[in-house]
Short mmCIF file of C-alpha atoms in Angstrom, two decimals:
data_model
loop_
_atom_site.label_atom_id
_atom_site.label_comp_id
_atom_site.label_asym_id
_atom_site.label_seq_id
_atom_site.Cartn_x
_atom_site.Cartn_y
_atom_site.Cartn_z
CA MET A 1 -3.53 -22.40 -9.87
CA ASN A 2 -2.53 -20.76 -6.61
CA TYR A 3 -2.07 -16.98 -6.28
CA LYS A 4 1.64 -16.97 -7.17
CA GLN A 5 1.00 -19.08 -10.27
CA THR A 6 -1.87 -16.81 -11.26
CA ILE A 7 0.25 -13.67 -11.02
CA ASN A 8 3.05 -15.36 -12.95
CA PHE A 9 0.55 -16.23 -15.67
CA LEU A 10 -0.51 -12.58 -15.93
CA TYR A 11 3.04 -11.20 -15.93
CA GLN A 12 4.48 -13.75 -18.33
CA ASN A 13 1.67 -14.16 -20.85
CA LEU A 14 0.13 -10.71 -21.23
CA PRO A 15 1.74 -7.59 -22.73
CA MET A 16 2.57 -5.34 -19.78
CA TYR A 17 3.30 -1.61 -20.19
CA GLN A 18 5.46 -1.67 -17.07
CA ASN A 19 7.86 -4.03 -18.85
CA ILE A 20 7.67 -3.31 -22.58
CA GLY A 21 6.24 0.19 -22.82
CA GLN A 22 4.11 1.31 -25.77
CA HIS A 23 4.09 -2.16 -27.37
CA ALA A 24 1.66 -3.20 -24.60
CA TYR A 25 -0.71 -0.33 -25.40
CA LYS A 26 -3.84 -1.36 -27.32
CA SER A 27 -5.17 1.60 -29.29
CA ASP A 28 -8.83 0.62 -29.31
CA LEU A 29 -11.49 -0.66 -26.92
CA SER A 30 -12.30 -3.93 -28.71
CA ASN A 31 -10.63 -6.21 -26.16
CA ILE A 32 -12.18 -4.62 -23.10
CA ILE A 33 -15.58 -4.67 -24.84
CA LYS A 34 -15.19 -8.42 -25.46
CA LEU A 35 -14.02 -9.07 -21.90
CA CYS A 36 -16.87 -7.12 -20.33
CA ALA A 37 -19.42 -8.84 -22.57
CA LEU A 38 -18.05 -12.16 -21.34
CA LEU A 39 -18.57 -10.96 -17.75
CA GLY A 40 -22.14 -9.80 -18.35
CA ASN A 41 -21.13 -6.14 -18.73
CA PRO A 42 -20.62 -5.36 -15.03
CA GLN A 43 -19.98 -1.70 -15.88
CA ASP A 44 -23.61 -1.19 -16.86
CA ASN A 45 -24.97 -1.26 -13.32
CA LEU A 46 -22.33 0.65 -11.37
CA ARG A 47 -21.90 4.32 -10.48
CA PHE A 48 -18.50 5.72 -11.46
CA ILE A 49 -16.31 8.77 -11.15
CA HIS A 50 -13.68 8.76 -13.90
CA ILE A 51 -10.39 10.58 -13.25
CA GLY A 52 -7.74 11.31 -15.86
CA GLY A 53 -4.96 13.83 -16.42
CA THR A 54 -1.18 13.96 -16.70
CA ASN A 55 -0.36 14.35 -13.00
CA GLY A 56 -2.34 14.18 -9.78
CA LYS A 57 -4.94 11.64 -10.89
CA GLY A 58 -3.69 9.08 -8.37
CA SER A 59 -3.87 11.56 -5.49
CA VAL A 60 -7.28 12.82 -6.59
CA SER A 61 -8.60 9.26 -6.91
CA HIS A 62 -7.36 8.19 -3.48
CA ILE A 63 -8.59 11.29 -1.65
CA CYS A 64 -12.00 11.08 -3.33
CA ALA A 65 -12.24 7.43 -2.28
CA SER A 66 -11.27 8.36 1.27
CA ILE A 67 -13.99 11.02 1.44
CA PHE A 68 -16.65 8.64 0.09
CA GLN A 69 -15.55 6.02 2.64
CA GLU A 70 -15.85 8.57 5.46
CA ALA A 71 -19.38 9.31 4.24
CA LYS A 72 -20.13 5.58 4.69
CA TYR A 73 -20.45 4.74 1.01
CA LYS A 74 -19.05 1.39 -0.03
CA THR A 75 -16.29 2.56 -2.32
CA GLY A 76 -14.38 0.81 -5.08
CA LEU A 77 -11.02 2.24 -6.14
CA TYR A 78 -9.11 1.28 -9.28
CA THR A 79 -5.63 2.76 -9.82
CA SER A 80 -2.35 1.89 -11.53
CA PRO A 81 0.45 1.02 -11.38
CA HIS A 82 0.97 -0.75 -8.05
CA LEU A 83 3.99 -0.30 -5.78
CA PHE A 84 4.32 -3.66 -4.02
CA ASP A 85 1.41 -5.98 -4.75
CA PHE A 86 -0.78 -6.38 -7.84
CA ARG A 87 -3.87 -6.34 -5.61
CA GLU A 88 -3.26 -2.67 -4.67
CA ARG A 89 -4.84 -1.72 -8.00
CA ILE A 90 -8.29 -2.92 -6.94
CA ARG A 91 -9.68 -1.97 -3.54
CA VAL A 92 -13.04 -1.82 -1.80
CA ASN A 93 -13.15 0.46 1.23
CA GLY A 94 -9.37 0.49 1.21
CA LYS A 95 -8.95 -3.29 1.29
CA CYS A 96 -7.18 -5.01 -1.58
CA ILE A 97 -9.05 -7.55 -3.67
CA GLU A 98 -8.71 -10.99 -2.08
CA LYS A 99 -6.13 -13.36 -3.53
CA LYS A 100 -8.76 -16.07 -3.95
CA CYS A 101 -10.89 -13.75 -6.10
CA VAL A 102 -7.96 -13.04 -8.42
CA VAL A 103 -7.27 -16.77 -8.71
CA GLU A 104 -10.92 -17.66 -9.33
CA PHE A 105 -11.30 -14.97 -11.98
CA ILE A 106 -8.22 -15.94 -13.98
CA THR A 107 -8.89 -19.68 -13.61
CA THR A 108 -12.49 -19.29 -14.79
CA TYR A 109 -11.67 -17.11 -17.79
CA LYS A 110 -8.20 -18.39 -18.68
CA GLN A 111 -9.31 -19.92 -21.97
CA ALA A 112 -11.12 -16.76 -23.03
CA ILE A 113 -8.12 -14.67 -22.03
CA THR A 114 -5.93 -16.81 -24.26
CA GLU A 115 -8.36 -16.39 -27.17
CA ILE A 116 -8.92 -12.63 -26.79
CA ASN A 117 -5.23 -11.96 -26.04
CA PRO A 118 -5.75 -8.80 -24.00
CA SER A 119 -3.02 -6.69 -22.44
CA PHE A 120 -2.22 -6.91 -18.73
CA PHE A 121 -3.97 -3.57 -18.21
CA GLU A 122 -7.12 -4.67 -20.04
CA ILE A 123 -7.41 -7.71 -17.78
CA THR A 124 -6.96 -5.62 -14.63
CA VAL A 125 -9.73 -3.25 -15.73
CA ALA A 126 -12.07 -6.17 -16.45
CA LEU A 127 -11.23 -7.76 -13.10
CA ALA A 128 -11.85 -4.48 -11.28
CA LEU A 129 -15.29 -4.01 -12.85
CA TYR A 130 -16.18 -7.64 -12.13
CA TYR A 131 -15.06 -7.30 -8.50
CA PHE A 132 -16.83 -4.00 -7.92
CA LYS A 133 -20.10 -5.44 -9.18
CA LYS A 134 -19.63 -8.58 -7.09
CA SER A 135 -18.91 -6.40 -4.03
CA GLN A 136 -22.00 -4.24 -4.73
CA VAL A 137 -20.15 -0.97 -4.27
CA ASP A 138 -22.07 2.28 -4.00
CA VAL A 139 -19.50 4.08 -6.13
CA ALA A 140 -16.28 3.21 -7.95
CA ILE A 141 -13.48 5.71 -8.46
CA ILE A 142 -11.69 4.79 -11.69
CA GLU A 143 -8.28 6.22 -12.56
CA VAL A 144 -7.43 6.39 -16.27
CA GLY A 145 -4.37 4.36 -17.19
CA LEU A 146 -2.98 6.28 -20.17
CA GLY A 147 -4.59 9.02 -22.21
CA GLY A 148 -8.35 8.68 -22.09
CA ARG A 149 -10.14 8.25 -25.41
CA LEU A 150 -8.72 4.78 -26.08
CA ASP A 151 -7.94 3.78 -22.51
CA SER A 152 -9.64 0.57 -21.36
CA THR A 153 -11.30 2.41 -18.48
CA ASN A 154 -13.25 4.45 -21.03
CA ILE A 155 -15.75 1.61 -21.34
CA ILE A 156 -17.53 3.08 -18.30
CA THR A 157 -20.26 5.71 -18.29
CA PRO A 158 -19.54 7.83 -15.22
CA LEU A 159 -21.66 10.18 -13.17
CA LEU A 160 -18.93 12.74 -13.74
CA SER A 161 -15.45 12.91 -15.21
CA CYS A 162 -12.34 14.81 -14.19
CA ILE A 163 -9.13 15.78 -15.99
CA THR A 164 -6.62 17.05 -13.44
CA ASN A 165 -4.17 18.84 -15.75
CA ILE A 166 -2.25 18.52 -19.01
CA GLY A 167 1.52 18.10 -19.29
CA LEU A 168 3.92 16.41 -21.68
CA ASP A 169 4.11 12.69 -20.91
CA HIS A 170 3.73 9.54 -23.03
CA THR A 171 4.32 11.79 -26.04
CA ASN A 172 5.25 8.77 -28.18
CA ILE A 173 1.63 7.58 -27.84
CA LEU A 174 -0.52 10.63 -27.08
CA GLY A 175 1.23 13.31 -29.15
CA ASP A 176 4.04 15.78 -28.69
CA THR A 177 2.06 18.90 -27.78
CA LYS A 178 -0.31 19.80 -24.97
CA GLU A 179 -3.07 20.29 -27.51
CA LYS A 180 -2.72 16.77 -28.93
CA ILE A 181 -2.57 15.25 -25.45
CA ALA A 182 -5.62 17.25 -24.33
CA LYS A 183 -7.64 15.92 -27.28
CA GLU A 184 -6.86 12.35 -26.23
CA LYS A 185 -7.67 13.00 -22.58
CA ALA A 186 -10.87 14.85 -23.53
CA GLY A 187 -12.09 11.51 -24.84
CA ILE A 188 -13.40 10.67 -21.36
CA ILE A 189 -15.95 13.49 -21.58
CA LYS A 190 -19.33 11.80 -22.01
CA LYS A 191 -22.73 13.02 -23.16
CA ASP A 192 -24.71 14.98 -20.53
CA THR A 193 -22.02 14.22 -17.94
CA PRO A 194 -20.33 16.97 -15.87
CA ILE A 195 -16.61 17.41 -16.47
CA ILE A 196 -14.17 18.95 -13.98
CA ILE A 197 -10.89 20.37 -15.31
CA GLY A 198 -8.51 20.74 -12.39
CA GLU A 199 -6.02 23.23 -13.82
CA SER A 200 -6.91 25.64 -16.59
CA ASP A 201 -4.35 26.20 -19.35
CA ALA A 202 -4.53 28.70 -22.21
CA ASN A 203 -3.22 26.02 -24.58
CA THR A 204 -5.97 23.51 -23.84
CA ASN A 205 -9.01 25.28 -22.36
CA ALA A 206 -10.74 25.66 -25.73
CA ILE A 207 -10.32 21.96 -26.50
CA PHE A 208 -12.15 20.97 -23.32
CA LEU A 209 -14.82 23.64 -23.77
CA ASP A 210 -15.50 22.49 -27.33
CA GLU A 211 -15.71 18.82 -26.34
CA ALA A 212 -18.01 19.63 -23.40
CA LYS A 213 -20.27 21.69 -25.70
CA ARG A 214 -20.34 18.89 -28.28
CA ASN A 215 -21.50 16.48 -25.55
CA ALA A 216 -23.92 18.93 -23.89
CA SER A 217 -21.88 18.52 -20.70
CA SER A 218 -21.40 21.17 -18.03
CA LEU A 219 -17.75 22.11 -17.45
CA ILE A 220 -16.04 23.58 -14.40
CA PHE A 221 -12.44 24.76 -14.19
CA ALA A 222 -11.70 23.98 -10.54
CA ASP A 223 -8.86 26.49 -10.20
CA LYS A 224 -11.10 29.33 -11.40
CA THR A 225 -13.74 28.57 -8.77
CA TYR A 226 -11.94 27.11 -5.75
CA SER A 227 -8.73 27.98 -3.91
CA ILE A 228 -6.91 27.08 -0.72
CA LYS A 229 -6.38 29.63 2.05
CA PRO A 230 -3.78 28.31 4.54
CA LYS A 231 -3.12 29.73 8.01
CA ASP A 232 0.62 29.23 7.44
CA GLU A 233 1.96 29.05 3.87
CA THR A 234 4.98 26.95 4.89
CA LYS A 235 2.79 24.35 6.63
CA TRP A 236 -0.37 24.80 4.61
CA TYR A 237 -1.45 21.19 5.24
CA GLU A 238 -1.86 21.67 9.02
CA ASN A 239 -4.80 24.09 8.83
CA PHE A 240 -6.45 25.55 5.75
CA SER A 241 -9.77 26.64 4.33
CA LEU A 242 -11.28 26.14 0.90
CA THR A 243 -12.83 29.14 -0.78
CA LYS A 244 -15.45 29.26 -3.51
CA ASN A 245 -15.31 32.43 -5.60
CA LYS A 246 -13.03 33.88 -2.88
CA ASN A 247 -15.54 33.24 -0.07
CA ILE A 248 -14.68 30.63 2.57
CA ASP A 249 -16.76 27.50 1.97
CA ILE A 250 -15.21 25.08 4.48
CA CYS A 251 -12.52 25.65 7.12
CA ASN A 252 -10.30 23.81 9.64
CA LEU A 253 -9.01 21.29 7.11
CA LYS A 254 -5.88 19.17 7.44
CA SER A 255 -4.22 17.11 4.72
CA ALA A 256 -2.27 13.89 5.29
CA LEU A 257 -0.62 14.46 1.90
CA ILE A 258 1.84 17.32 2.30
CA GLY A 259 3.36 17.91 -1.14
CA ASN A 260 2.76 21.53 -2.12
CA TYR A 261 1.27 20.37 -5.42
CA GLN A 262 -1.56 18.72 -3.46
CA GLN A 263 -3.13 22.15 -2.99
CA LYS A 264 -4.16 22.13 -6.66
CA ASN A 265 -5.40 18.56 -6.34
CA ILE A 266 -7.49 19.39 -3.28
CA CYS A 267 -9.26 22.19 -5.17
CA THR A 268 -10.00 19.68 -7.93
CA ILE A 269 -11.29 17.16 -5.39
CA TYR A 270 -13.56 19.74 -3.78
CA ALA A 271 -15.05 20.54 -7.19
CA ILE A 272 -15.69 16.82 -7.75
CA ILE A 273 -17.35 16.47 -4.35
CA GLN A 274 -19.59 19.49 -4.92
CA GLU A 275 -20.74 18.04 -8.25
CA SER A 276 -21.29 14.64 -6.60
CA LEU A 277 -23.66 15.81 -3.87
CA THR A 278 -26.72 15.29 -6.07
CA PHE A 279 -25.89 11.59 -6.22
CA PHE A 280 -24.24 11.19 -2.81
CA PRO A 281 -26.00 13.51 -0.33
CA ASN A 282 -24.38 11.92 2.73
CA ILE A 283 -21.07 13.66 2.00
CA ASN A 284 -20.88 16.44 4.57
CA HIS A 285 -18.09 18.67 5.91
CA LYS A 286 -17.10 16.05 8.47
CA ALA A 287 -16.60 13.44 5.74
CA ILE A 288 -14.50 15.89 3.71
CA ARG A 289 -12.34 16.80 6.72
CA ASN A 290 -11.83 13.19 7.74
CA GLY A 291 -11.28 12.05 4.16
CA LEU A 292 -8.43 14.51 3.68
CA LYS A 293 -6.92 13.78 7.08
CA ASN A 294 -7.22 9.98 6.89
CA VAL A 295 -6.46 9.25 3.22
CA ILE A 296 -3.31 7.25 3.99
CA LYS A 297 -5.09 5.19 6.63
CA ASN A 298 -8.22 4.74 4.50
CA THR A 299 -6.62 3.88 1.15
CA HIS A 300 -2.97 3.02 2.02
CA PHE A 301 -1.69 5.63 -0.44
CA ARG A 302 2.11 5.86 -0.61
CA GLY A 303 4.92 7.65 -2.38
CA ARG A 304 3.60 11.21 -2.78
CA TRP A 305 6.04 13.61 -1.10
CA GLU A 306 6.34 10.99 1.60
CA LYS A 307 8.65 11.87 4.47
CA ILE A 308 10.53 8.80 5.67
CA GLN A 309 12.55 10.50 8.42
CA HIS A 310 13.61 13.96 9.60
CA LYS A 311 17.34 13.98 10.49
CA PRO A 312 18.48 13.77 7.84
CA LEU A 313 15.30 14.58 5.98
CA VAL A 314 14.41 11.72 3.61
CA VAL A 315 11.60 12.30 1.10
CA THR A 316 10.37 10.19 -1.80
CA ASP A 317 7.95 11.02 -4.62
CA THR A 318 6.76 9.24 -7.75
CA ALA A 319 6.94 12.33 -10.01
CA HIS A 320 8.29 11.08 -13.34
CA ASN A 321 7.67 13.73 -16.00
CA ALA A 322 8.80 17.33 -16.39
CA HIS A 323 5.53 18.76 -15.07
CA GLY A 324 5.64 16.66 -11.90
CA VAL A 325 9.40 16.81 -11.30
CA GLN A 326 9.35 20.61 -11.50
CA GLU A 327 6.85 20.72 -8.62
CA THR A 328 8.80 18.36 -6.35
CA ILE A 329 12.21 19.92 -7.02
CA LYS A 330 10.76 23.36 -6.29
CA GLN A 331 9.53 22.14 -2.90
CA LEU A 332 12.79 20.32 -2.16
CA PHE A 333 14.88 23.45 -2.70
CA SER A 334 12.52 25.60 -0.63
CA LEU A 335 13.42 23.60 2.47
CA PRO A 336 16.00 24.86 4.99
CA ILE A 337 18.44 21.97 4.52
CA ALA A 338 22.22 22.21 4.30
CA ASP A 339 23.07 19.77 1.52
CA ILE A 340 20.89 17.89 -0.95
CA HIS A 341 21.45 14.34 -2.16
CA ILE A 342 19.22 12.93 -4.91
CA VAL A 343 18.79 9.20 -5.59
CA TRP A 344 17.61 9.08 -9.19
CA GLY A 345 16.54 6.49 -11.74
CA MET A 346 14.26 6.53 -14.79
CA VAL A 347 12.57 4.36 -17.38
CA SER A 348 13.65 4.50 -21.00
CA ASP A 349 10.61 6.01 -22.73
CA LYS A 350 10.53 9.38 -20.99
CA ASP A 351 11.63 12.78 -22.29
CA ILE A 352 14.92 12.45 -20.43
CA GLU A 353 16.52 15.71 -21.56
CA SER A 354 13.54 17.87 -20.55
CA ILE A 355 13.43 16.27 -17.12
CA ILE A 356 17.19 16.40 -16.48
CA SER A 357 17.23 20.09 -17.45
CA ILE A 358 15.01 20.76 -14.42
CA LEU A 359 17.38 19.04 -11.99
CA PRO A 360 19.64 21.61 -10.29
CA ILE A 361 23.42 21.48 -10.48
CA GLN A 362 23.85 22.15 -6.74
CA ALA A 363 23.05 18.61 -5.57
CA HIS A 364 24.86 15.29 -5.56
CA TYR A 365 23.17 12.60 -7.65
CA TYR A 366 23.21 8.87 -6.98
CA LEU A 367 22.17 7.31 -10.27
CA CYS A 368 20.59 3.85 -10.33
CA SER A 369 18.17 1.61 -12.22
CA PRO A 370 14.87 0.35 -10.82
CA ASN A 371 14.25 -3.38 -11.00
CA ILE A 372 12.03 -3.53 -14.10
CA ALA A 373 12.68 -4.40 -17.74
CA ARG A 374 11.90 -0.86 -18.95
CA ALA A 375 14.48 0.76 -16.66
CA MET A 376 17.10 2.95 -18.28
CA PRO A 377 20.53 1.37 -17.68
CA VAL A 378 22.59 3.55 -15.37
CA GLU A 379 25.38 3.60 -17.97
CA GLN A 380 22.98 5.33 -20.36
CA LEU A 381 21.42 7.57 -17.71
CA GLN A 382 24.79 9.03 -16.70
CA THR A 383 25.35 10.40 -20.22
CA TYR A 384 22.65 13.00 -19.50
CA PHE A 385 24.35 14.19 -16.29
CA GLY A 386 27.54 15.60 -17.82
CA SER A 387 27.90 18.76 -15.69
CA HIS A 388 26.16 17.40 -12.59
CA ASN A 389 27.95 15.94 -9.60
CA TYR A 390 27.02 12.27 -9.77
CA SER A 391 28.03 8.70 -9.00
CA CYS A 392 26.55 5.44 -10.31
CA TYR A 393 25.13 2.40 -8.50
CA LYS A 394 23.72 -0.94 -9.58
CA ASP A 395 20.36 -0.56 -7.83
CA VAL A 396 18.21 1.74 -5.71
CA LYS A 397 19.26 0.16 -2.42
CA SER A 398 22.99 0.71 -2.94
CA ALA A 399 22.40 4.24 -4.28
CA TYR A 400 20.36 5.17 -1.21
CA SER A 401 22.91 3.62 1.15
CA ALA A 402 25.65 5.76 -0.40
CA ALA A 403 23.52 8.90 -0.18
CA TYR A 404 22.64 8.22 3.44
CA GLU A 405 26.28 7.68 4.35
CA LYS A 406 27.33 11.02 2.84
CA CYS A 407 24.38 13.13 3.99
CA THR A 408 24.73 15.17 7.18
CA LYS A 409 21.95 15.27 9.77
CA GLU A 410 21.12 18.79 8.60
CA GLY A 411 20.92 17.65 4.97
CA GLY A 412 18.25 16.03 2.87
CA ILE A 413 17.81 13.02 0.58
CA TYR A 414 15.26 12.86 -2.22
CA VAL A 415 14.46 9.51 -3.86
CA GLY A 416 12.64 9.65 -7.19
CA GLY A 417 12.62 9.87 -10.97
CA SER A 418 10.24 6.96 -11.45
CA THR A 419 7.36 5.21 -9.71
CA PHE A 420 9.50 2.07 -9.87
CA VAL A 421 12.45 3.72 -8.09
CA VAL A 422 10.04 4.67 -5.30
CA ALA A 423 8.63 1.13 -5.23
CA ASP A 424 12.11 -0.39 -4.91
CA PHE A 425 13.02 2.10 -2.19
CA LEU A 426 9.86 1.71 -0.12
CA SER A 427 9.90 -2.08 -0.43
CA LYS A 428 13.21 -2.05 1.45
CA LYS A 429 11.68 0.23 4.08
CA LYS A 430 8.63 -1.95 4.82
#
């Protein structure tokens, strides 16, 4: 098989969450255990940092990887989903896994894959672990796919784990309350392994404390220990300090990621780095500064409050649940722009009503469907926008074109609602 045939085999023969939703979710670790055994258990001889949570885990994973790279550690990075190319999910020092390695892996283990019948996600996790061992990485940053306890990535034993925050997402699988979701995500807490909780929450703190105690694991709430002190609140990302217990610990920092919500993520990242120093002593202040500043260059991270142009302002973000959308909409409406146009599409298994209730009336909406099987048809989406000012389009490209035509130079356009809307949009901008 060539690369195209290999990818087609994966997409067409394996259950894929991106396409069919919860039916692709395997609620146990049996398949990944079988796959890793077949590969000689590559996870047994690697050093990991495991990152879960409802929102921010992608940003935290990429920035951590960038900092480790700046400290000259050979760094593996596993994330999901991808925007443009399957190979984005698996990187070493920012470079995607080679096409030939993907082909060789699937060709070699095709028969076993057919017999085990894993999901698409389970295969990508197995491939990542195989590739990281083959590449002899010093550390691998592993982003949880969904939940934690039963996620395929939970086959690893990390040096430390992190849960960024808890919000309501994937409630049809993880549970319909923060407490239920927290219990699932707490499943990545391992015995005698430090756990960082990015954002404390009165509803879930006790769950994490109990699980940490049960596993004899130290626990840190990052937001209770670390905070950001910017020189200018409106442009916090241009120059800020990080404080520990209100005392400045590191100063003159600059972030390439400029969404206001990244301030919480950066505090979480700093907590991770401080806990990692025992294992990775080469991480110094220079590596932290450069890692934050160069994350896009180092890891090719896209789609997080990404400014495409300035007049009119065009911003895109992958926020796709109420917790994330609330943050991005708050930042959007804090900007001094005359009129706001929102290109919006969603997938079908989200809590649509909760998310739409956050979207302000005083904007014009350009409703569309991303190009995936799980996309909510625009005819269905519009039924939730009764009192909003909206128009409907067949795809992201035509919706954006209409928004751009109507937006003044002093106005702004926001493209979002789904990772897949952002992927469609950015693919046309490449």
